């Protein structure tokens, strides 16, 4: 089944304790992205990757890191989490970022992170 | 950067009625406008999209209209059903094609 998976689905942690949220897709997609969802703000893009070893900042990159060593995986790293990073996080992927019909982004199920 | 405003933030309709959600955007170079539906506990899922060279697109009970001059686009759902209840997000794709900017979302409730 074609899908985007994220782990963990739920995480409660404390300020300053490094954590990684994994994201994997099995559709051979070039483009992957991380978003955070907060009430009233919609989804805001944190980082995106157009291909292996190619990553760039989105609208809200502060406090986050990413890497894209393999095409299928795009982990999100919080080196020193703070309470304002408490949010619902979504990973997404699409076939490409260019070319009509290739834009559709497929979203993972989400990771609810609480930082105390 | 790009900005997308979405209205209303909540919408309650009776089953069988129509629902309309509107979005305005700021970047006149944007060329692709998708709509996503998010059900409780799930990630958003694309339901319809439109490119900038098209004014309207329909898919069964849902339709999207785009007014490039006024920089706004709308989602229309006819004959609403309880399973249409969800949060809906509009978005715009920037000209470079590497980023989507989302609206704040609309919680649609369809009362049986």
XYZ file of C-alpha atoms in Angstrom:
228
model
C 0.000 0.000 0.000
C 1.300 3.425 -1.011
C 1.741 5.490 2.108
C 3.673 7.933 4.221
C 4.469 6.672 7.702
C 5.554 8.661 10.728
C 6.875 7.557 14.090
C 6.117 8.055 16.830
C 2.452 9.059 16.570
C 2.456 10.576 20.040
C 5.359 11.907 22.065
C 5.598 13.728 25.384
C 9.049 15.012 26.239
C 10.818 17.599 28.348
C 12.529 20.814 27.360
C 16.000 20.303 25.946
C 15.862 16.562 25.334
C 16.807 15.871 21.723
C 14.283 13.953 19.690
C 13.771 12.672 16.166
C 10.507 12.087 14.344
C 10.919 9.680 11.469
C 9.138 9.891 8.127
C 9.224 7.297 5.380
C 7.428 6.976 2.038
C 7.247 3.952 -0.250
C 6.190 5.744 -3.448
C 9.651 6.710 -4.749
C 8.707 10.370 -4.398
C 11.323 13.032 -5.023
C 9.798 15.763 -2.871
C 9.259 15.536 0.884
C 8.222 18.142 3.395
C 7.502 18.728 7.070
C 4.645 20.861 8.381
C 3.394 21.835 11.773
C -0.299 22.381 12.416
C -1.500 24.784 15.079
C -5.098 25.940 15.704
C -6.100 28.821 13.450
C -2.752 28.847 11.648
C -3.299 25.996 9.235
C -0.231 24.053 8.206
C 3.080 25.852 8.117
C 6.037 24.451 6.276
C 9.137 23.757 8.348
C 11.584 22.245 5.846
C 11.369 20.578 2.482
C 13.576 18.432 0.291
C 13.470 18.280 -3.488
C 15.693 15.194 -3.648
C 18.411 13.274 -1.835
C 20.881 15.609 -0.121
C 18.827 18.658 -1.172
C 16.987 20.384 1.681
C 15.767 23.923 2.241
C 13.992 26.015 4.829
C 10.285 26.594 4.816
C 8.417 29.329 6.641
C 9.155 28.237 10.237
C 12.532 26.411 10.316
C 13.879 27.773 13.630
C 14.617 25.038 16.150
C 14.416 22.201 13.621
C 16.841 20.212 11.488
C 16.289 17.692 8.715
C 18.326 15.345 6.605
C 17.696 13.448 3.373
C 20.297 10.728 3.018
C 17.947 8.303 1.287
C 15.041 9.012 -1.029
C 12.464 7.326 1.164
C 13.354 8.865 4.547
C 13.139 12.423 5.791
C 13.587 12.651 9.587
C 12.785 15.789 11.571
C 15.195 16.548 14.388
C 14.593 18.801 17.370
C 18.004 19.298 18.977
C 16.690 21.152 22.030
C 12.883 21.115 22.092
C 11.022 23.958 23.760
C 7.350 24.259 24.807
C 6.554 26.439 21.785
C 7.295 23.434 19.597
C 4.315 21.619 21.069
C 2.263 20.944 17.957
C 0.889 18.410 15.508
C 3.489 17.538 12.883
C 2.884 16.162 9.412
C 5.281 14.739 6.896
C 4.249 14.826 3.241
C 5.647 13.674 -0.072
C 4.913 14.217 -3.731
C 6.170 12.703 -6.951
C 7.918 15.926 -7.844
C 7.581 19.657 -7.389
C 7.393 20.456 -11.090
C 5.347 19.133 -13.938
C 1.568 19.187 -14.074
C -0.092 16.330 -12.239
C 2.906 15.615 -10.072
C 2.207 18.108 -7.324
C -0.230 16.169 -5.162
C 1.166 15.883 -1.667
C 0.435 12.742 0.318
C 0.397 13.293 4.049
C 1.363 10.993 6.873
C -0.975 10.406 9.851
C 0.681 13.026 12.034
C 2.786 13.117 15.191
C 1.414 14.896 18.217
C 4.315 16.323 20.190
C 4.066 17.827 23.664
C 7.099 19.530 25.194
C 6.834 20.290 28.914
C 6.260 35.628 1.728
C 2.985 34.258 0.442
C -0.155 34.660 2.519
C -3.462 32.798 2.220
C -6.565 33.902 4.101
C -9.436 31.454 4.464
C -13.024 32.139 5.522
C -15.058 31.173 7.397
C -13.148 29.391 10.149
C -16.245 27.362 11.037
C -19.294 26.553 8.957
C -22.391 24.658 9.981
C -24.937 23.542 7.374
C -27.933 21.273 7.228
C -27.554 18.016 5.334
C -28.445 18.592 1.688
C -27.517 22.279 1.704
C -24.503 23.745 -0.088
C -21.294 24.916 1.551
C -18.869 27.512 0.242
C -15.387 28.226 1.568
C -13.361 31.154 0.240
C -9.649 31.890 0.120
C -7.639 34.892 -0.973
C -3.945 34.869 -1.786
C -1.264 37.492 -2.171
C 1.201 36.190 -4.765
C -0.032 36.937 -8.259
C 2.564 34.482 -9.667
C 1.013 31.490 -7.880
C -0.184 28.918 -10.390
C -1.657 25.974 -8.538
C -4.384 25.895 -5.901
C -5.268 22.641 -4.131
C -7.929 21.924 -1.523
C -7.337 19.384 1.227
C -9.786 17.632 3.545
C -8.652 16.555 6.987
C -10.735 14.080 8.919
C -10.350 13.673 12.650
C -7.071 12.015 13.581
C -5.798 11.836 10.014
C -3.514 13.748 7.707
C -4.916 16.084 5.046
C -5.980 14.507 1.769
C -6.244 16.241 -1.597
C -9.851 16.473 -2.818
C -9.598 18.844 -5.778
C -7.122 21.245 -7.328
C -7.041 23.888 -10.031
C -4.362 25.474 -12.161
C -4.160 29.159 -12.897
C -5.189 28.807 -16.553
C -8.585 27.362 -15.596
C -11.528 29.231 -14.076
C -13.553 26.329 -12.718
C -13.233 22.621 -12.117
C -15.845 20.111 -10.967
C -15.711 16.630 -9.537
C -19.140 15.248 -8.675
C -20.429 17.259 -5.700
C -17.375 19.456 -5.293
C -16.185 22.320 -7.447
C -13.498 24.944 -7.255
C -13.590 28.377 -8.872
C -10.626 30.671 -9.392
C -10.578 34.420 -10.027
C -6.981 35.349 -10.829
C -7.728 39.037 -11.194
C -9.168 39.276 -7.712
C -6.749 36.643 -6.373
C -9.345 34.483 -4.745
C -10.615 30.937 -5.112
C -13.499 29.055 -3.570
C -14.573 25.512 -2.762
C -18.213 24.617 -3.363
C -19.792 21.474 -1.947
C -23.350 20.716 -3.030
C -25.840 18.306 -1.449
C -23.721 18.069 1.685
C -23.680 14.827 3.633
C -22.617 14.078 7.218
C -19.411 12.455 5.924
C -18.409 15.835 4.472
C -17.862 17.023 8.057
C -14.133 17.717 8.376
C -11.581 20.506 8.326
C -10.863 21.888 4.869
C -7.681 23.695 3.878
C -6.977 25.742 0.794
C -3.403 26.262 -0.373
C -1.358 27.995 -3.042
C 1.825 26.801 -4.669
C 4.558 29.361 -5.220
C 5.913 30.090 -8.663
C 9.122 28.167 -8.009
C 7.005 25.125 -7.254
C 8.829 24.180 -4.082
C 6.417 25.359 -1.384
C 2.746 25.221 -0.509
C 1.221 27.914 1.696
C -1.957 26.879 3.485
C -4.938 28.825 4.710
C -5.984 28.629 8.356
C -8.630 25.955 7.748
C -12.429 25.735 7.894
C -14.223 23.335 10.177
C -17.331 22.185 8.303
C -20.125 20.543 10.261
C -23.006 18.961 8.378
C -26.015 18.372 10.604
C -28.213 15.380 9.742
